[in-house]
Amino acid sequence: MKIRRVYEQLLKQEKRTVLRLKCLSGATAFIVFAVFLTTFLSSEVVRKIAKGFGFEEGGCVVQESYFTGSNVSCACGMHTCFSLYPCLRVLVKMTAKRTEDAETSTPVLLHNTIYDMGSECTYGPPCEPNITNNFASVLKYKNSKGQRDHLLQCYFNPNDPTAVILDKSAHEMIAFHAMFWPCCAFIIGLCILLKTYYMRKAHKKQDVVKPQDIELGETHLTSNNNVYNYHFVKCLAE
């Protein structure tokens, strides 16, 4: 019975060891994923985010808005899907915090967000498979933001006179996600590590096989052997 008890304790210890190894593997995976995600976002997103925080608030007056006559391709889903939308250009002049005399400043191309910069068009709508819906979205934007002499609140880059955007909140939301998800993965991995550590510490005394159990088991075997030897010798004597 004592040997069986020792065996059960060793088996329980082995199961707990396997569980700890699985927890450590999961925690390591979360931490490595967090590091990879941070590295990826740092190279691809953070650069644009940092650039977005360098924009200052100002006022823009729309000079003109027009369609170029060309269409821009866009991806409209996770599957292989491509669509088109018309290219809209909105030219504006700064009225505050940019030049002292807005009438002498050169009209510049307005971009909707910092992620539209680099494009020849002002606005890229949420891409849909139906081209008509894309055109309607761009036309709605033109009617609301592209009316001549319309005053808009916009943002400009003091170091780049041609960089003017209309919406600054987009990169702030991207900045939140870029910081939240890597931190979330890292914290989950750290919590698993801490839980594994305290679980091992709590079970450490239970996992240790007591020496007296082994001694008792050996004593029991020895006594059985002595009894067997006694009967064997007795039989030979008879």
PDB file of C-alpha atoms in Angstrom:
ATOM      1  CA  MET A   1       0.000   0.000   0.000  1.00  0.00           C
ATOM      2  CA  LYS A   2       2.857   2.353   0.791  1.00  0.00           C
ATOM      3  CA  ILE A   3       4.483   1.702  -2.587  1.00  0.00           C
ATOM      4  CA  ARG A   4       1.176   2.353  -4.309  1.00  0.00           C
ATOM      5  CA  ARG A   5       0.864   5.621  -2.432  1.00  0.00           C
ATOM      6  CA  VAL A   6       4.363   6.631  -3.506  1.00  0.00           C
ATOM      7  CA  TYR A   7       3.536   5.691  -7.103  1.00  0.00           C
ATOM      8  CA  GLU A   8       0.366   7.813  -7.044  1.00  0.00           C
ATOM      9  CA  GLN A   9       2.317  10.771  -5.696  1.00  0.00           C
ATOM     10  CA  LEU A  10       4.946  10.403  -8.409  1.00  0.00           C
ATOM     11  CA  LEU A  11       2.241  10.128 -11.067  1.00  0.00           C
ATOM     12  CA  LYS A  12       0.520  13.236  -9.726  1.00  0.00           C
ATOM     13  CA  GLN A  13       3.846  15.063  -9.730  1.00  0.00           C
ATOM     14  CA  GLU A  14       4.444  14.067 -13.350  1.00  0.00           C
ATOM     15  CA  LYS A  15       1.008  15.341 -14.408  1.00  0.00           C
ATOM     16  CA  ARG A  16       1.642  18.651 -12.687  1.00  0.00           C
ATOM     17  CA  THR A  17       5.028  18.910 -14.384  1.00  0.00           C
ATOM     18  CA  VAL A  18       3.404  18.393 -17.790  1.00  0.00           C
ATOM     19  CA  LEU A  19       0.794  21.036 -16.942  1.00  0.00           C
ATOM     20  CA  ARG A  20       3.502  23.499 -15.915  1.00  0.00           C
ATOM     21  CA  LEU A  21       5.381  22.892 -19.155  1.00  0.00           C
ATOM     22  CA  LYS A  22       2.220  23.587 -21.151  1.00  0.00           C
ATOM     23  CA  CYS A  23       1.618  26.798 -19.196  1.00  0.00           C
ATOM     24  CA  LEU A  24       5.210  27.892 -19.735  1.00  0.00           C
ATOM     25  CA  SER A  25       4.907  27.174 -23.464  1.00  0.00           C
ATOM     26  CA  GLY A  26       1.702  29.215 -23.678  1.00  0.00           C
ATOM     27  CA  ALA A  27       3.202  32.095 -21.715  1.00  0.00           C
ATOM     28  CA  THR A  28       6.309  32.091 -23.903  1.00  0.00           C
ATOM     29  CA  ALA A  29       4.147  32.114 -27.028  1.00  0.00           C
ATOM     30  CA  PHE A  30       2.179  35.140 -25.785  1.00  0.00           C
ATOM     31  CA  ILE A  31       5.329  37.065 -24.870  1.00  0.00           C
ATOM     32  CA  VAL A  32       7.068  36.263 -28.175  1.00  0.00           C
ATOM     33  CA  PHE A  33       3.923  37.287 -30.061  1.00  0.00           C
ATOM     34  CA  ALA A  34       3.803  40.568 -28.122  1.00  0.00           C
ATOM     35  CA  VAL A  35       7.446  41.295 -28.980  1.00  0.00           C
ATOM     36  CA  PHE A  36       6.875  40.438 -32.650  1.00  0.00           C
ATOM     37  CA  LEU A  37       3.731  42.568 -32.804  1.00  0.00           C
ATOM     38  CA  THR A  38       5.514  45.496 -31.172  1.00  0.00           C
ATOM     39  CA  THR A  39       8.411  45.211 -33.622  1.00  0.00           C
ATOM     40  CA  PHE A  40       6.090  44.987 -36.616  1.00  0.00           C
ATOM     41  CA  LEU A  41       3.932  47.910 -35.531  1.00  0.00           C
ATOM     42  CA  SER A  42       7.006  49.969 -34.713  1.00  0.00           C
ATOM     43  CA  SER A  43       8.296  49.617 -38.256  1.00  0.00           C
ATOM     44  CA  GLU A  44       4.991  49.913 -40.113  1.00  0.00           C
ATOM     45  CA  VAL A  45       2.622  52.031 -38.031  1.00  0.00           C
ATOM     46  CA  VAL A  46       4.426  53.965 -35.316  1.00  0.00           C
ATOM     47  CA  ARG A  47       6.329  56.023 -37.869  1.00  0.00           C
ATOM     48  CA  LYS A  48       3.086  57.362 -39.320  1.00  0.00           C
ATOM     49  CA  ILE A  49       1.576  57.769 -35.867  1.00  0.00           C
ATOM     50  CA  ALA A  50       4.519  59.870 -34.692  1.00  0.00           C
ATOM     51  CA  LYS A  51       4.247  61.929 -37.840  1.00  0.00           C
ATOM     52  CA  GLY A  52       0.541  62.470 -37.193  1.00  0.00           C
ATOM     53  CA  PHE A  53       1.154  63.909 -33.732  1.00  0.00           C
ATOM     54  CA  GLY A  54       3.374  66.555 -35.326  1.00  0.00           C
ATOM     55  CA  PHE A  55       0.410  68.190 -37.078  1.00  0.00           C
ATOM     56  CA  GLU A  56      -0.964  71.462 -35.738  1.00  0.00           C
ATOM     57  CA  GLU A  57      -4.492  72.779 -35.880  1.00  0.00           C
ATOM     58  CA  GLY A  58      -5.420  75.451 -38.393  1.00  0.00           C
ATOM     59  CA  GLY A  59      -8.133  76.677 -40.736  1.00  0.00           C
ATOM     60  CA  CYS A  60      -8.570  75.855 -44.414  1.00  0.00           C
ATOM     61  CA  VAL A  61     -10.612  77.531 -47.130  1.00  0.00           C
ATOM     62  CA  VAL A  62     -11.616  75.317 -50.042  1.00  0.00           C
ATOM     63  CA  GLN A  63     -10.450  76.767 -53.351  1.00  0.00           C
ATOM     64  CA  GLU A  64     -11.793  74.092 -55.653  1.00  0.00           C
ATOM     65  CA  SER A  65     -12.730  70.435 -55.784  1.00  0.00           C
ATOM     66  CA  TYR A  66     -12.974  68.264 -58.869  1.00  0.00           C
ATOM     67  CA  PHE A  67     -12.836  64.718 -60.162  1.00  0.00           C
ATOM     68  CA  THR A  68      -9.722  63.892 -62.127  1.00  0.00           C
ATOM     69  CA  GLY A  69     -11.587  61.482 -64.403  1.00  0.00           C
ATOM     70  CA  SER A  70      -9.500  58.484 -63.339  1.00  0.00           C
ATOM     71  CA  ASN A  71     -10.468  55.666 -61.024  1.00  0.00           C
ATOM     72  CA  VAL A  72      -8.441  54.252 -58.156  1.00  0.00           C
ATOM     73  CA  SER A  73      -8.426  50.534 -57.343  1.00  0.00           C
ATOM     74  CA  CYS A  74      -9.065  49.317 -53.801  1.00  0.00           C
ATOM     75  CA  ALA A  75      -9.383  46.018 -51.940  1.00  0.00           C
ATOM     76  CA  CYS A  76     -12.922  45.356 -50.754  1.00  0.00           C
ATOM     77  CA  GLY A  77     -12.603  42.394 -48.431  1.00  0.00           C
ATOM     78  CA  MET A  78     -10.509  39.611 -46.985  1.00  0.00           C
ATOM     79  CA  HIS A  79     -11.065  37.494 -50.078  1.00  0.00           C
ATOM     80  CA  THR A  80      -9.771  38.387 -53.507  1.00  0.00           C
ATOM     81  CA  CYS A  81     -11.971  41.358 -54.253  1.00  0.00           C
ATOM     82  CA  PHE A  82     -11.046  44.584 -55.973  1.00  0.00           C
ATOM     83  CA  SER A  83     -13.172  47.586 -56.777  1.00  0.00           C
ATOM     84  CA  LEU A  84     -12.822  51.167 -57.992  1.00  0.00           C
ATOM     85  CA  TYR A  85     -13.662  54.639 -56.787  1.00  0.00           C
ATOM     86  CA  PRO A  86     -13.302  58.023 -58.516  1.00  0.00           C
ATOM     87  CA  CYS A  87     -10.340  60.223 -57.658  1.00  0.00           C
ATOM     88  CA  LEU A  88     -11.431  63.447 -55.942  1.00  0.00           C
ATOM     89  CA  ARG A  89      -9.039  66.333 -55.397  1.00  0.00           C
ATOM     90  CA  VAL A  90      -9.796  69.150 -52.954  1.00  0.00           C
ATOM     91  CA  LEU A  91      -7.438  72.143 -52.982  1.00  0.00           C
ATOM     92  CA  VAL A  92      -7.335  74.431 -49.942  1.00  0.00           C
ATOM     93  CA  LYS A  93      -5.529  77.472 -48.573  1.00  0.00           C
ATOM     94  CA  MET A  94      -4.574  77.960 -44.960  1.00  0.00           C
ATOM     95  CA  THR A  95      -6.185  80.838 -43.058  1.00  0.00           C
ATOM     96  CA  ALA A  96      -4.529  80.509 -39.617  1.00  0.00           C
ATOM     97  CA  LYS A  97      -1.244  79.357 -38.118  1.00  0.00           C
ATOM     98  CA  ARG A  98       0.196  78.776 -41.541  1.00  0.00           C
ATOM     99  CA  THR A  99       0.698  82.055 -43.358  1.00  0.00           C
ATOM    100  CA  GLU A 100      -0.029  85.617 -42.420  1.00  0.00           C
ATOM    101  CA  ASP A 101      -1.816  86.240 -45.693  1.00  0.00           C
ATOM    102  CA  ALA A 102      -3.925  83.332 -46.932  1.00  0.00           C
ATOM    103  CA  GLU A 103      -4.523  85.014 -50.289  1.00  0.00           C
ATOM    104  CA  THR A 104      -0.855  84.807 -51.197  1.00  0.00           C
ATOM    105  CA  SER A 105      -0.411  81.163 -50.160  1.00  0.00           C
ATOM    106  CA  THR A 106      -0.438  78.484 -52.820  1.00  0.00           C
ATOM    107  CA  PRO A 107      -3.388  76.048 -52.770  1.00  0.00           C
ATOM    108  CA  VAL A 108      -2.367  72.603 -51.587  1.00  0.00           C
ATOM    109  CA  LEU A 109      -4.009  69.215 -51.862  1.00  0.00           C
ATOM    110  CA  LEU A 110      -6.099  68.308 -48.825  1.00  0.00           C
ATOM    111  CA  HIS A 111      -5.968  64.703 -47.590  1.00  0.00           C
ATOM    112  CA  ASN A 112      -8.695  63.243 -45.441  1.00  0.00           C
ATOM    113  CA  THR A 113      -6.357  61.431 -42.999  1.00  0.00           C
ATOM    114  CA  ILE A 114      -2.639  60.910 -42.594  1.00  0.00           C
ATOM    115  CA  TYR A 115      -3.024  57.484 -44.207  1.00  0.00           C
ATOM    116  CA  ASP A 116      -4.260  59.111 -47.424  1.00  0.00           C
ATOM    117  CA  MET A 117      -1.062  61.111 -47.735  1.00  0.00           C
ATOM    118  CA  GLY A 118       1.059  60.063 -50.671  1.00  0.00           C
ATOM    119  CA  SER A 119      -2.046  59.570 -52.783  1.00  0.00           C
ATOM    120  CA  GLU A 120      -3.030  61.907 -55.595  1.00  0.00           C
ATOM    121  CA  CYS A 121      -6.589  61.900 -54.286  1.00  0.00           C
ATOM    122  CA  THR A 122      -8.110  63.564 -51.245  1.00  0.00           C
ATOM    123  CA  TYR A 123     -10.451  60.844 -50.044  1.00  0.00           C
ATOM    124  CA  GLY A 124     -10.466  57.057 -50.191  1.00  0.00           C
ATOM    125  CA  PRO A 125     -13.904  55.701 -49.176  1.00  0.00           C
ATOM    126  CA  PRO A 126     -14.528  52.375 -47.417  1.00  0.00           C
ATOM    127  CA  CYS A 127     -14.118  50.062 -50.380  1.00  0.00           C
ATOM    128  CA  GLU A 128     -17.232  48.159 -51.463  1.00  0.00           C
ATOM    129  CA  PRO A 129     -17.642  45.684 -54.339  1.00  0.00           C
ATOM    130  CA  ASN A 130     -20.317  47.901 -55.881  1.00  0.00           C
ATOM    131  CA  ILE A 131     -18.588  50.739 -57.743  1.00  0.00           C
ATOM    132  CA  THR A 132     -21.781  52.814 -57.636  1.00  0.00           C
ATOM    133  CA  ASN A 133     -21.711  52.827 -53.837  1.00  0.00           C
ATOM    134  CA  ASN A 134     -18.084  53.945 -53.873  1.00  0.00           C
ATOM    135  CA  PHE A 135     -18.905  56.778 -56.253  1.00  0.00           C
ATOM    136  CA  ALA A 136     -21.857  57.842 -54.064  1.00  0.00           C
ATOM    137  CA  SER A 137     -19.585  57.902 -50.993  1.00  0.00           C
ATOM    138  CA  VAL A 138     -16.994  60.094 -52.728  1.00  0.00           C
ATOM    139  CA  LEU A 139     -19.709  62.391 -54.114  1.00  0.00           C
ATOM    140  CA  LYS A 140     -21.183  62.802 -50.626  1.00  0.00           C
ATOM    141  CA  TYR A 141     -17.745  63.747 -49.331  1.00  0.00           C
ATOM    142  CA  LYS A 142     -17.352  66.304 -52.116  1.00  0.00           C
ATOM    143  CA  ASN A 143     -20.720  67.891 -51.369  1.00  0.00           C
ATOM    144  CA  SER A 144     -20.007  68.143 -47.628  1.00  0.00           C
ATOM    145  CA  LYS A 145     -16.300  69.050 -47.620  1.00  0.00           C
ATOM    146  CA  GLY A 146     -15.499  70.265 -51.097  1.00  0.00           C
ATOM    147  CA  GLN A 147     -17.758  73.290 -51.584  1.00  0.00           C
ATOM    148  CA  ARG A 148     -15.867  76.337 -52.782  1.00  0.00           C
ATOM    149  CA  ASP A 149     -15.029  78.939 -50.090  1.00  0.00           C
ATOM    150  CA  HIS A 150     -16.108  76.460 -47.426  1.00  0.00           C
ATOM    151  CA  LEU A 151     -14.146  76.916 -44.172  1.00  0.00           C
ATOM    152  CA  LEU A 152     -12.801  73.711 -42.657  1.00  0.00           C
ATOM    153  CA  GLN A 153     -10.907  72.898 -39.506  1.00  0.00           C
ATOM    154  CA  CYS A 154      -7.779  71.115 -40.678  1.00  0.00           C
ATOM    155  CA  TYR A 155      -4.285  70.191 -39.520  1.00  0.00           C
ATOM    156  CA  PHE A 156      -0.950  71.027 -41.104  1.00  0.00           C
ATOM    157  CA  ASN A 157       2.651  69.966 -40.748  1.00  0.00           C
ATOM    158  CA  PRO A 158       4.886  72.973 -39.943  1.00  0.00           C
ATOM    159  CA  ASN A 159       7.853  71.196 -41.525  1.00  0.00           C
ATOM    160  CA  ASP A 160       6.039  70.325 -44.753  1.00  0.00           C
ATOM    161  CA  PRO A 161       3.951  73.088 -46.368  1.00  0.00           C
ATOM    162  CA  THR A 162       2.156  70.609 -48.641  1.00  0.00           C
ATOM    163  CA  ALA A 163       0.990  68.262 -45.849  1.00  0.00           C
ATOM    164  CA  VAL A 164      -2.568  69.167 -44.832  1.00  0.00           C
ATOM    165  CA  ILE A 165      -5.085  66.700 -43.409  1.00  0.00           C
ATOM    166  CA  LEU A 166      -8.712  67.045 -42.396  1.00  0.00           C
ATOM    167  CA  ASP A 167      -9.150  64.317 -39.763  1.00  0.00           C
ATOM    168  CA  LYS A 168      -6.563  63.758 -37.041  1.00  0.00           C
ATOM    169  CA  SER A 169      -8.499  61.232 -34.959  1.00  0.00           C
ATOM    170  CA  ALA A 170      -7.798  58.253 -37.229  1.00  0.00           C
ATOM    171  CA  HIS A 171      -4.142  57.884 -36.265  1.00  0.00           C
ATOM    172  CA  GLU A 172      -4.981  58.376 -32.592  1.00  0.00           C
ATOM    173  CA  MET A 173      -7.248  55.314 -32.697  1.00  0.00           C
ATOM    174  CA  ILE A 174      -4.556  53.380 -34.551  1.00  0.00           C
ATOM    175  CA  ALA A 175      -2.081  54.453 -31.865  1.00  0.00           C
ATOM    176  CA  PHE A 176      -4.398  53.060 -29.195  1.00  0.00           C
ATOM    177  CA  HIS A 177      -4.659  49.676 -30.921  1.00  0.00           C
ATOM    178  CA  ALA A 178      -0.917  49.610 -31.645  1.00  0.00           C
ATOM    179  CA  MET A 179      -0.220  49.985 -27.923  1.00  0.00           C
ATOM    180  CA  PHE A 180      -3.158  48.032 -26.489  1.00  0.00           C
ATOM    181  CA  TRP A 181      -2.858  44.650 -28.218  1.00  0.00           C
ATOM    182  CA  PRO A 182       0.899  44.079 -27.706  1.00  0.00           C
ATOM    183  CA  CYS A 183       0.555  45.116 -24.052  1.00  0.00           C
ATOM    184  CA  CYS A 184      -2.479  42.857 -23.669  1.00  0.00           C
ATOM    185  CA  ALA A 185      -0.607  39.837 -25.079  1.00  0.00           C
ATOM    186  CA  PHE A 186       2.421  40.579 -22.881  1.00  0.00           C
ATOM    187  CA  ILE A 187       0.297  40.921 -19.729  1.00  0.00           C
ATOM    188  CA  ILE A 188      -1.515  37.645 -20.461  1.00  0.00           C
ATOM    189  CA  GLY A 189       1.813  35.858 -20.886  1.00  0.00           C
ATOM    190  CA  LEU A 190       3.152  37.410 -17.687  1.00  0.00           C
ATOM    191  CA  CYS A 191       0.020  36.388 -15.754  1.00  0.00           C
ATOM    192  CA  ILE A 192       0.405  32.797 -16.959  1.00  0.00           C
ATOM    193  CA  LEU A 193       4.036  32.804 -15.815  1.00  0.00           C
ATOM    194  CA  LEU A 194       3.100  34.145 -12.381  1.00  0.00           C
ATOM    195  CA  LYS A 195       0.261  31.662 -12.035  1.00  0.00           C
ATOM    196  CA  THR A 196       2.614  28.808 -12.957  1.00  0.00           C
ATOM    197  CA  TYR A 197       5.185  29.998 -10.426  1.00  0.00           C
ATOM    198  CA  TYR A 198       2.720  30.264  -7.543  1.00  0.00           C
ATOM    199  CA  MET A 199       1.064  26.989  -8.511  1.00  0.00           C
ATOM    200  CA  ARG A 200       4.445  25.250  -8.384  1.00  0.00           C
ATOM    201  CA  LYS A 201       5.218  26.900  -5.072  1.00  0.00           C
ATOM    202  CA  ALA A 202       1.871  25.803  -3.623  1.00  0.00           C
ATOM    203  CA  HIS A 203       2.251  22.212  -4.797  1.00  0.00           C
ATOM    204  CA  LYS A 204       5.927  21.898  -3.982  1.00  0.00           C
ATOM    205  CA  LYS A 205       5.341  20.278  -0.603  1.00  0.00           C
ATOM    206  CA  GLN A 206       2.730  17.939  -2.031  1.00  0.00           C
ATOM    207  CA  ASP A 207       5.021  16.877  -4.880  1.00  0.00           C
ATOM    208  CA  VAL A 208       7.893  15.861  -2.577  1.00  0.00           C
ATOM    209  CA  VAL A 209       7.842  12.157  -1.756  1.00  0.00           C
ATOM    210  CA  LYS A 210       8.187  11.638   1.985  1.00  0.00           C
ATOM    211  CA  PRO A 211      11.227   9.517   2.934  1.00  0.00           C
ATOM    212  CA  GLN A 212       9.290   7.677   5.632  1.00  0.00           C
ATOM    213  CA  ASP A 213       6.870   6.374   3.015  1.00  0.00           C
ATOM    214  CA  ILE A 214       9.717   4.761   1.138  1.00  0.00           C
ATOM    215  CA  GLU A 215      11.242   3.416   4.354  1.00  0.00           C
ATOM    216  CA  LEU A 216       7.920   1.985   5.419  1.00  0.00           C
ATOM    217  CA  GLY A 217       7.522   0.375   2.033  1.00  0.00           C
ATOM    218  CA  GLU A 218      10.990  -1.166   2.243  1.00  0.00           C
ATOM    219  CA  THR A 219      10.320  -2.375   5.797  1.00  0.00           C
ATOM    220  CA  HIS A 220       7.118  -4.006   4.634  1.00  0.00           C
ATOM    221  CA  LEU A 221       8.957  -5.794   1.831  1.00  0.00           C
ATOM    222  CA  THR A 222      11.730  -6.877   4.196  1.00  0.00           C
ATOM    223  CA  SER A 223       9.264  -8.302   6.688  1.00  0.00           C
ATOM    224  CA  ASN A 224       7.507 -10.228   3.944  1.00  0.00           C
ATOM    225  CA  ASN A 225      10.816 -11.646   2.749  1.00  0.00           C
ATOM    226  CA  ASN A 226      11.733 -12.685   6.292  1.00  0.00           C
ATOM    227  CA  VAL A 227       8.433 -14.500   6.722  1.00  0.00           C
ATOM    228  CA  TYR A 228       8.918 -16.244   3.394  1.00  0.00           C
ATOM    229  CA  ASN A 229      12.460 -17.292   4.301  1.00  0.00           C
ATOM    230  CA  TYR A 230      11.271 -18.582   7.678  1.00  0.00           C
ATOM    231  CA  HIS A 231       8.647 -20.841   6.118  1.00  0.00           C
ATOM    232  CA  PHE A 232      11.115 -22.006   3.477  1.00  0.00           C
ATOM    233  CA  VAL A 233      13.728 -22.987   6.075  1.00  0.00           C
ATOM    234  CA  LYS A 234      11.067 -24.694   8.168  1.00  0.00           C
ATOM    235  CA  CYS A 235       9.992 -26.806   5.229  1.00  0.00           C
ATOM    236  CA  LEU A 236      13.588 -27.885   4.580  1.00  0.00           C
ATOM    237  CA  ALA A 237      14.027 -28.827   8.217  1.00  0.00           C
ATOM    238  CA  GLU A 238      11.004 -31.074   8.131  1.00  0.00           C
TER     239      GLU A 238
END
